[in-house]
Amino acid sequence: MSLNVQKKVVTDIEPSRSNGIEMFHDKAHFWGRLTLFVLIAMCLVVPLYMSFVVGAHPGWNVILVGLIGYASFIGIMWILEPITYYPTLGIGGTYLAFLTGNIANMCLPCSAAAQKAIGAETGSRKAEIAGVLGIAVASLVNITIMVLIILLGTAIVNALPEAIHNAFNFILPAIFGAVLGQFAYKTPKYGIVALGIGMLVLFSPIFNLIKIALTVALTITVIYFMEKQKDKKAGA
């Protein structure tokens, strides 16, 4: 094969590769948006049904308090996670990961492992395809295990005595306590500061609607001030 023919073959292959990945991205955007919107709608069906059909609406004040409390605690991640995860996950992987959930503990490691297994450079087309396949396999395994756990878990919960059912009310505080312990272990001083501010706000005559947001804001402010003071002492 002559040099000119080889060049022609290469130039014919490159556009097809480009068109192939562009087509993949178009499909990923279409199905990714569609499935996420469907998932959002499905998540809203049950609370809407319970609120306006069954008549078990908890009241807008309770909903607003919960939304503000949750957003003040985790809301920043709604912006940071898509930005920080995208370089590793790619377009298709980002849609799939946010559809599946458990990104940091499952999707991201599986995507990185799949890319490493074939020696793909992060951010390349090869890495994106490998990452999508890694996340897809991990998601299927996760869903299979979760279904089995849910089916068996329901039977176990139904057999538990009433006293243990009442203990489930402490699950959410226990989760928040575990999160505090996880980060306080790295910086115990800041953990004590956060705990002290939380207790102070909890027992203060403050409107319940702003207690969580106020606790988060005060904790960030105090720790930021402590970090500034540390930098000044180090620079002196």
XYZ file of N, CA and C in Angstrom:
708
model
N 0.855 -1.196 0.000
C 0.000 0.000 0.000
C 0.885 1.238 0.000
N 0.594 2.161 -0.905
C 1.414 3.361 -1.020
C 1.159 4.298 0.141
N 2.063 5.269 0.284
C 1.953 6.243 1.376
C 0.685 7.071 1.245
N 0.331 7.455 0.014
C -0.875 8.268 -0.203
C -2.135 7.503 0.186
N -2.158 6.204 -0.153
C -3.325 5.387 0.191
C -3.434 5.249 1.711
N -2.280 5.053 2.386
C -2.287 4.943 3.839
C -2.811 6.226 4.492
N -2.370 7.362 3.967
C -2.855 8.643 4.505
C -4.360 8.777 4.317
N -4.848 8.321 3.140
C -6.277 8.426 2.866
C -7.088 7.551 3.826
N -6.561 6.336 4.110
C -7.237 5.436 5.040
C -7.305 6.044 6.429
N -6.179 6.640 6.877
C -6.135 7.266 8.199
C -7.109 8.422 8.294
N -7.143 9.277 7.274
C -8.048 10.436 7.296
C -9.493 10.002 7.201
N -9.746 8.850 6.566
C -11.120 8.344 6.519
C -11.556 7.773 7.856
N -10.601 7.176 8.597
C -10.927 6.569 9.888
C -11.152 7.622 10.963
N -10.321 8.682 10.985
C -10.409 9.697 12.036
C -11.781 10.367 12.118
N -12.378 10.829 10.976
C -13.711 11.416 11.083
C -14.746 10.434 11.598
N -14.628 9.161 11.212
C -15.599 8.179 11.679
C -15.485 7.983 13.186
N -14.230 8.007 13.699
C -14.053 7.913 15.152
C -14.656 9.118 15.848
N -14.414 10.308 15.277
C -14.951 11.532 15.863
C -16.467 11.512 15.850
N -17.029 11.106 14.691
C -18.481 11.038 14.602
C -19.048 10.005 15.566
N -18.296 8.899 15.777
C -18.756 7.857 16.685
C -18.851 8.350 18.118
N -17.834 9.049 18.609
C -17.868 9.542 19.983
C -18.868 10.670 20.135
N -19.034 11.482 19.090
C -20.047 12.537 19.150
C -21.447 11.940 19.195
N -21.658 10.876 18.423
C -22.953 10.192 18.452
C -23.208 9.585 19.831
N -22.146 9.021 20.422
C -22.262 8.464 21.769
C -22.635 9.542 22.778
N -22.003 10.711 22.662
C -22.312 11.812 23.571
C -23.748 12.307 23.381
N -24.195 12.384 22.135
C -25.579 12.804 21.878
C -26.570 11.829 22.507
N -26.315 10.539 22.321
C -27.186 9.530 22.921
C -27.135 9.592 24.445
N -25.930 9.831 24.975
C -25.778 9.906 26.432
C -26.564 11.081 26.994
N -26.493 12.231 26.315
C -27.261 13.394 26.769
C -28.762 13.113 26.716
N -29.222 12.501 25.631
C -30.658 12.246 25.479
C -31.172 11.285 26.552
N -30.548 10.105 26.625
C -31.017 9.102 27.572
C -30.689 9.480 29.012
N -29.570 10.173 29.215
C -29.223 10.600 30.567
C -30.231 11.582 31.134
N -30.579 12.589 30.343
C -31.571 13.557 30.798
C -32.935 12.914 30.985
N -33.314 12.062 30.027
C -34.623 11.417 30.098
C -34.753 10.559 31.348
N -33.762 9.706 31.601
C -33.844 8.814 32.756
C -33.777 9.572 34.073
N -32.989 10.641 34.125
C -32.921 11.425 35.365
C -34.235 12.145 35.637
N -34.858 12.702 34.595
C -36.159 13.353 34.778
C -37.231 12.339 35.192
N -37.181 11.148 34.598
C -38.135 10.097 34.984
C -37.911 9.696 36.437
N -36.649 9.570 36.841
C -36.337 9.209 38.225
C -36.821 10.284 39.197
N -36.625 11.557 38.844
C -37.104 12.649 39.701
C -38.622 12.572 39.850
N -39.316 12.338 38.726
C -40.779 12.228 38.771
C -41.215 11.049 39.639
N -40.515 9.917 39.511
C -40.864 8.742 40.314
C -40.624 8.982 41.792
N -39.573 9.723 42.122
C -39.296 10.040 43.525
C -40.383 10.927 44.130
N -41.015 11.749 43.294
C -42.047 12.660 43.786
C -43.428 12.019 43.849
N -43.599 10.891 43.149
C -44.928 10.271 43.085
C -45.410 9.851 44.468
N -44.568 9.151 45.216
C -44.978 8.627 46.523
C -45.311 9.736 47.512
N -44.419 10.746 47.734
C -44.801 11.810 48.676
C -46.014 12.611 48.228
N -46.165 12.845 46.928
C -47.351 13.557 46.443
C -48.616 12.738 46.682
N -48.524 11.443 46.442
C -49.682 10.563 46.673
C -50.042 10.532 48.157
N -49.015 10.365 49.011
C -49.268 10.326 50.456
C -49.809 11.650 50.966
N -49.353 12.750 50.383
C -49.756 14.070 50.870
C -51.160 14.460 50.435
N -51.469 14.275 49.142
C -52.699 14.855 48.592
C -53.776 13.829 48.254
N -53.437 12.532 48.274
C -54.448 11.497 48.042
C -54.809 10.810 49.356
N -53.786 10.368 50.092
C -54.027 9.710 51.373
C -54.377 10.728 52.453
N -53.887 11.969 52.284
C -54.155 13.004 53.278
C -53.163 13.026 54.413
N -51.924 12.563 54.166
C -50.898 12.513 55.213
C -49.865 13.605 55.027
N -50.284 14.752 54.527
C -49.350 15.867 54.325
C -48.833 16.366 55.665
N -47.504 16.440 55.853
C -46.956 16.833 57.155
C -47.030 18.320 57.444
N -47.320 19.126 56.427
C -47.316 20.576 56.587
C -46.106 21.189 55.918
N -46.308 22.353 55.303
C -45.224 22.991 54.552
C -44.094 23.460 55.456
N -44.415 23.767 56.704
C -43.374 24.217 57.633
C -42.359 23.104 57.888
N -42.869 21.887 58.098
C -41.984 20.746 58.334
C -41.125 20.467 57.104
N -41.746 20.537 55.923
C -41.014 20.287 54.678
C -39.929 21.345 54.475
N -40.267 22.600 54.741
C -39.306 23.687 54.566
C -38.145 23.565 55.535
N -38.444 23.199 56.785
C -37.382 23.012 57.780
C -36.439 21.902 57.341
N -37.018 20.794 56.878
C -36.180 19.681 56.416
C -35.331 20.050 55.216
N -35.920 20.800 54.266
C -35.185 21.208 53.071
C -34.025 22.137 53.423
N -34.290 23.119 54.267
C -33.235 24.064 54.653
C -32.130 23.350 55.426
N -32.547 22.471 56.334
C -31.556 21.739 57.118
C -30.677 20.859 56.253
N -31.288 20.148 55.327
C -30.520 19.255 54.458
C -29.640 20.047 53.493
N -30.204 21.114 52.926
C -29.440 21.922 51.971
C -28.259 22.614 52.636
N -28.440 23.066 53.867
C -27.336 23.728 54.564
C -26.215 22.750 54.890
N -26.554 21.468 55.004
C -25.559 20.465 55.362
C -24.850 19.897 54.131
N -25.593 19.675 53.054
C -25.036 18.965 51.907
C -25.206 19.722 50.597
N -25.873 20.886 50.643
C -26.214 21.599 49.411
C -25.022 21.971 48.544
N -23.895 22.266 49.158
C -22.722 22.661 48.384
C -22.254 21.537 47.470
N -22.527 20.285 47.870
C -22.115 19.147 47.065
C -22.928 19.027 45.783
N -24.119 19.634 45.741
C -24.916 19.615 44.511
C -24.172 20.330 43.381
N -23.305 21.244 43.739
C -22.528 21.987 42.734
C -21.150 21.367 42.549
N -20.519 20.991 43.666
C -19.140 20.511 43.596
C -19.021 19.126 42.978
N -19.943 18.209 43.301
C -19.799 16.833 42.839
C -19.793 16.697 41.322
N -20.753 17.299 40.593
C -20.691 17.161 39.124
C -19.401 17.715 38.523
N -18.886 18.801 39.123
C -17.670 19.418 38.593
C -16.439 18.560 38.876
N -16.333 18.062 40.107
C -15.136 17.321 40.501
C -15.112 15.902 39.934
N -16.275 15.289 39.749
C -16.319 13.915 39.267
C -16.259 13.812 37.740
N -16.662 14.876 37.050
C -16.773 14.801 35.594
C -15.470 14.412 34.885
N -14.302 14.954 35.264
C -13.075 14.585 34.535
C -12.796 13.086 34.525
N -13.186 12.379 35.576
C -12.967 10.931 35.623
C -14.125 10.156 35.011
N -15.347 10.621 35.243
C -16.514 9.869 34.800
C -16.856 10.107 33.334
N -16.602 11.305 32.821
C -16.999 11.629 31.458
C -18.493 11.909 31.377
N -18.992 12.140 30.173
C -20.397 12.501 29.994
C -21.316 11.335 30.348
N -21.100 10.202 29.677
C -21.949 9.048 29.938
C -21.842 8.556 31.370
N -20.628 8.507 31.890
C -20.422 8.048 33.255
C -21.056 8.960 34.286
N -21.060 10.269 34.018
C -21.671 11.211 34.956
C -23.170 10.983 35.053
N -23.825 10.848 33.907
C -25.271 10.571 33.921
C -25.566 9.268 34.652
N -24.817 8.228 34.329
C -25.070 6.917 34.923
C -24.783 6.917 36.422
N -23.718 7.591 36.820
C -23.347 7.618 38.235
C -24.388 8.362 39.069
N -24.860 9.494 38.561
C -25.849 10.252 39.322
C -27.223 9.591 39.281
N -27.453 8.755 38.294
C -28.686 7.971 38.266
C -28.619 6.843 39.291
N -27.457 6.210 39.394
C -27.290 5.074 40.294
C -27.088 5.513 41.739
N -26.299 6.588 41.928
C -25.975 7.031 43.276
C -24.732 6.332 43.804
N -24.409 6.636 45.058
C -23.234 6.041 45.714
C -21.972 6.280 44.877
N -21.786 7.521 44.449
C -20.733 7.839 43.486
C -19.345 7.660 44.087
N -19.108 8.288 45.228
C -17.764 8.274 45.800
C -17.326 6.879 46.224
N -18.257 6.074 46.735
C -17.897 4.762 47.275
C -17.949 3.644 46.248
N -18.691 3.845 45.137
C -18.829 2.755 44.181
C -18.494 3.177 42.749
N -19.227 4.159 42.226
C -19.098 4.497 40.804
C -17.714 5.014 40.448
N -17.217 5.965 41.223
C -15.910 6.547 40.914
C -14.777 5.530 41.018
N -14.699 4.731 42.094
C -13.634 3.723 42.152
C -13.734 2.691 41.029
N -14.956 2.268 40.689
C -15.120 1.269 39.624
C -14.737 1.856 38.269
N -15.085 3.121 38.044
C -14.698 3.781 36.797
C -13.178 3.887 36.705
N -12.549 4.315 37.784
C -11.086 4.442 37.790
C -10.407 3.082 37.623
N -10.971 2.036 38.252
C -10.385 0.702 38.142
C -10.487 0.170 36.715
N -11.632 0.428 36.059
C -11.804 -0.021 34.674
C -10.827 0.696 33.748
N -10.625 1.980 33.967
C -9.683 2.743 33.148
C -8.245 2.265 33.368
N -7.926 1.989 34.614
C -6.566 1.529 34.931
C -6.310 0.141 34.356
N -7.354 -0.697 34.334
C -7.194 -2.076 33.861
C -6.793 -2.146 32.391
N -7.233 -1.156 31.600
C -6.884 -1.169 30.173
C -5.833 -0.120 29.836
N -5.307 0.536 30.863
C -4.248 1.516 30.656
C -4.701 2.772 29.941
N -5.945 3.197 30.194
C -6.485 4.389 29.532
C -6.107 5.645 30.307
N -5.773 6.690 29.595
C -5.421 7.966 30.217
C -6.693 8.694 30.632
N -6.703 9.215 31.850
C -7.873 9.905 32.368
C -8.264 11.068 31.473
N -9.549 11.121 31.122
C -10.051 12.190 30.273
C -10.094 11.843 28.802
N -9.495 10.716 28.415
C -9.499 10.313 27.009
C -10.808 9.614 26.662
N -11.035 9.429 25.356
C -12.252 8.750 24.904
C -12.255 7.301 25.368
N -11.093 6.679 25.296
C -10.963 5.287 25.739
C -11.309 5.158 27.215
N -10.845 6.112 28.009
C -11.121 6.084 29.444
C -12.607 6.287 29.716
N -13.251 7.154 28.942
C -14.673 7.418 29.159
C -15.512 6.166 28.903
N -15.224 5.462 27.795
C -15.968 4.246 27.482
C -15.724 3.177 28.540
N -14.475 3.007 28.938
C -14.153 2.015 29.968
C -14.838 2.356 31.288
N -14.860 3.654 31.627
C -15.498 4.078 32.868
C -16.986 3.798 32.877
N -17.650 4.043 31.748
C -19.088 3.774 31.654
C -19.369 2.289 31.866
N -18.567 1.431 31.226
C -18.760 -0.012 31.378
C -18.502 -0.450 32.821
N -17.484 0.139 33.452
C -17.198 -0.198 34.842
C -18.340 0.184 35.772
N -18.886 1.374 35.570
C -20.000 1.828 36.399
C -21.243 0.984 36.148
N -21.490 0.629 34.883
C -22.664 -0.166 34.542
C -22.632 -1.528 35.232
N -21.479 -2.197 35.171
C -21.355 -3.505 35.822
C -21.514 -3.374 37.334
N -20.872 -2.369 37.917
C -20.979 -2.157 39.361
C -22.421 -1.865 39.772
N -23.136 -1.106 38.949
C -24.530 -0.772 39.249
C -25.417 -2.015 39.218
N -25.204 -2.874 38.222
C -25.994 -4.104 38.136
C -25.751 -5.005 39.343
N -24.498 -5.137 39.732
C -24.180 -5.945 40.914
C -24.799 -5.327 42.165
N -24.693 -4.011 42.294
C -25.231 -3.310 43.456
C -26.749 -3.472 43.551
N -27.438 -3.321 42.409
C -28.899 -3.451 42.400
C -29.320 -4.873 42.769
N -28.607 -5.857 42.239
C -28.933 -7.253 42.552
C -28.805 -7.525 44.044
N -27.709 -7.070 44.628
C -27.495 -7.286 46.061
C -28.523 -6.518 46.884
N -28.832 -5.278 46.470
C -29.792 -4.467 47.212
C -31.181 -5.089 47.208
N -31.593 -5.652 46.067
C -32.912 -6.290 45.991
C -32.987 -7.458 46.966
N -31.938 -8.266 47.010
C -31.922 -9.401 47.934
C -31.968 -8.928 49.390
N -31.192 -7.862 49.675
C -31.173 -7.341 51.051
C -32.532 -6.765 51.436
N -33.168 -6.059 50.505
C -34.475 -5.457 50.794
C -35.518 -6.529 51.058
N -35.519 -7.574 50.227
C -36.506 -8.639 50.404
C -36.309 -9.362 51.728
N -35.058 -9.679 52.045
C -34.782 -10.348 53.313
C -34.941 -9.390 54.488
N -34.544 -8.127 54.265
C -34.639 -7.140 55.347
C -36.060 -6.880 55.777
N -36.988 -6.856 54.835
C -38.397 -6.632 55.165
C -38.920 -7.736 56.074
N -38.572 -8.966 55.758
C -39.017 -10.086 56.586
C -38.431 -10.000 57.990
N -37.170 -9.587 58.076
C -36.530 -9.481 59.388
C -37.151 -8.357 60.209
N -37.372 -7.187 59.573
C -37.942 -6.043 60.290
C -39.336 -6.360 60.807
N -40.129 -7.046 60.010
C -41.494 -7.393 60.437
C -41.508 -8.328 61.633
N -40.425 -9.087 61.806
C -40.365 -10.031 62.920
C -39.785 -9.407 64.190
N -39.288 -8.167 64.096
C -38.673 -7.527 65.261
C -39.733 -7.043 66.242
N -39.419 -7.019 67.546
C -40.371 -6.517 68.553
C -40.547 -5.000 68.460
N -41.585 -4.494 69.088
C -41.928 -3.073 69.011
C -40.822 -2.196 69.593
N -40.136 -2.674 70.613
C -39.082 -1.869 71.249
C -37.963 -1.547 70.265
N -37.629 -2.489 69.402
C -36.576 -2.251 68.409
C -37.090 -1.323 67.311
N -38.357 -1.450 66.961
C -38.944 -0.517 65.983
C -38.837 0.922 66.478
N -39.054 1.135 67.766
C -38.959 2.487 68.326
C -37.531 3.016 68.269
N -36.565 2.108 68.316
C -35.154 2.528 68.255
C -34.784 3.075 66.888
N -35.583 2.775 65.864
C -35.301 3.287 64.520
C -35.384 4.807 64.465
N -36.058 5.410 65.446
C -36.150 6.873 65.479
C -34.793 7.531 65.697
N -33.841 6.765 66.163
C -32.508 7.314 66.444
C -31.533 7.080 65.294
N -32.024 6.541 64.181
C -31.132 6.240 63.057
C -30.516 7.510 62.485
N -31.354 8.520 62.215
C -30.843 9.754 61.615
C -29.837 10.458 62.517
N -30.141 10.647 63.817
C -29.103 11.242 64.691
C -27.825 10.411 64.725
N -27.954 9.089 64.658
C -26.767 8.234 64.674
C -25.922 8.440 63.419
N -26.583 8.625 62.276
C -25.851 8.870 61.027
C -25.092 10.185 61.104
N -25.778 11.243 61.578
C -25.109 12.543 61.713
C -23.958 12.458 62.708
N -24.158 11.696 63.787
C -23.086 11.516 64.756
C -21.890 10.793 64.157
N -22.166 9.796 63.305
C -21.076 9.060 62.650
C -20.309 9.957 61.685
N -21.031 10.817 60.973
C -20.372 11.753 60.055
C -19.487 12.726 60.838
N -20.029 13.228 61.961
C -19.236 14.124 62.806
C -17.983 13.415 63.307
N -18.148 12.164 63.751
C -17.002 11.413 64.236
C -15.966 11.158 63.157
N -16.434 10.918 61.933
C -15.520 10.648 60.825
C -14.595 11.829 60.568
N -15.166 13.035 60.566
C -14.351 14.222 60.293
C -13.643 14.725 61.551
N -14.280 14.551 62.710
C -13.662 15.005 63.955
C -12.425 14.165 64.291
N -12.391 12.942 63.794
C -11.226 12.083 64.046
C -9.969 12.671 63.406
N -10.143 13.309 62.245
C -8.998 13.909 61.558
C -8.541 15.179 62.252
N -9.516 16.003 62.690
C -9.206 17.257 63.387
C -10.085 17.352 64.634
N -9.678 16.714 65.734
C -10.512 16.673 66.951
C -10.895 18.054 67.468
N -9.985 19.026 67.317
C -10.281 20.376 67.815
C -11.512 20.952 67.134
N -11.583 20.787 65.828
C -12.719 21.320 65.080
C -13.992 20.535 65.370
N -13.830 19.240 65.652
C -14.994 18.440 66.032
C -15.603 18.925 67.331
N -14.753 19.263 68.295
C -15.239 19.785 69.584
C -15.918 21.137 69.386
N -15.332 21.986 68.525
C -15.930 23.290 68.228
C -17.317 23.116 67.609
N -17.427 22.217 66.617
C -18.711 21.987 65.955
C -19.744 21.447 66.928
N -19.326 20.511 67.782
C -20.247 19.938 68.761
C -20.703 20.993 69.769
N -19.769 21.832 70.231
C -20.129 22.888 71.187
C -21.095 23.897 70.596
N -20.838 24.316 69.349
C -21.735 25.271 68.695
C -23.108 24.642 68.479
N -23.126 23.374 68.090
C -24.401 22.692 67.885
C -25.222 22.610 69.154
N -24.592 22.270 70.260
C -25.311 22.195 71.539
C -25.790 23.567 71.988
N -24.963 24.579 71.756
C -25.332 25.944 72.138
C -26.566 26.412 71.372
N -26.559 26.172 70.060
C -27.698 26.590 69.246
C -28.936 25.763 69.575
N -28.746 24.466 69.823
C -29.880 23.580 70.111
C -30.670 24.038 71.331
N -29.951 24.444 72.377
C -30.621 24.820 73.623
C -30.857 26.327 73.735
N -30.614 27.057 72.678
C -30.872 28.497 72.670
C -32.314 28.762 72.222
N -32.901 29.858 72.709
C -34.285 30.203 72.306
C -34.325 30.795 70.899
N -33.938 29.980 69.920
C -33.888 30.414 68.526
C -34.961 29.673 67.746
N -35.502 30.337 66.752
C -36.523 29.743 65.897
C -35.989 28.453 65.273
N -36.739 27.355 65.391
C -36.261 26.046 64.927
C -35.927 26.018 63.440
N -36.575 26.867 62.677
C -36.386 26.854 61.227
C -34.947 27.155 60.819
N -34.242 27.946 61.634
C -32.896 28.375 61.235
C -31.790 27.737 62.068
N -32.139 26.818 62.955
C -31.125 26.277 63.869
C -30.024 25.532 63.130
N -30.384 24.665 62.207
C -29.365 23.878 61.501
C -28.503 24.776 60.627
N -29.158 25.659 59.857
C -28.403 26.569 58.990
C -27.489 27.469 59.813
N -27.979 27.941 60.959
C -27.174 28.802 61.821
C -25.980 28.039 62.392
N -26.200 26.786 62.783
C -25.109 25.964 63.313
C -24.009 25.774 62.277
N -24.405 25.472 61.044
C -23.432 25.283 59.969
C -22.666 26.570 59.696
N -23.393 27.690 59.616
C -22.752 28.975 59.325
C -21.777 29.378 60.427
N -22.183 29.215 61.678
C -21.313 29.575 62.801
C -20.074 28.681 62.854
N -20.271 27.395 62.610
C -19.137 26.468 62.651
C -18.118 26.804 61.572
N -18.597 27.059 60.360
C -17.694 27.427 59.268
C -16.950 28.713 59.589
N -17.667 29.693 60.131
C -17.061 30.991 60.441
C -15.978 30.863 61.512
N -16.292 30.146 62.587
C -15.332 29.999 63.689
C -14.088 29.236 63.233
N -14.281 28.147 62.495
C -13.136 27.353 62.041
C -12.305 28.129 61.021
N -12.976 28.908 60.170
C -12.251 29.748 59.216
C -11.399 30.773 59.961
N -11.942 31.367 61.017
C -11.194 32.326 61.831
C -10.004 31.644 62.517
N -10.222 30.409 63.002
C -9.137 29.666 63.650
C -8.017 29.348 62.653
N -8.386 29.004 61.420
C -7.392 28.728 60.389
C -6.594 29.990 60.047
N -7.268 31.122 59.993
C -6.588 32.390 59.707
C -5.587 32.723 60.809
N -5.997 32.520 62.055
C -5.101 32.785 63.171
C -3.884 31.858 63.138
N -4.112 30.599 62.744
C -3.012 29.654 62.639
C -2.012 30.080 61.567
N -2.544 30.557 60.429
C -1.669 31.012 59.342
C -0.860 32.238 59.772
N -1.486 33.123 60.530
C -0.763 34.315 60.992
C 0.379 33.951 61.916
N 0.113 33.007 62.819
C 1.160 32.568 63.742
C 2.282 31.854 63.015
N 1.920 31.077 62.012
C 2.944 30.371 61.239
C 3.802 31.319 60.421
N 3.176 32.422 59.950
C 3.917 33.381 59.148
C 4.709 34.383 59.960
N 4.410 34.446 61.259
C 5.127 35.418 62.108
C 6.539 34.959 62.413
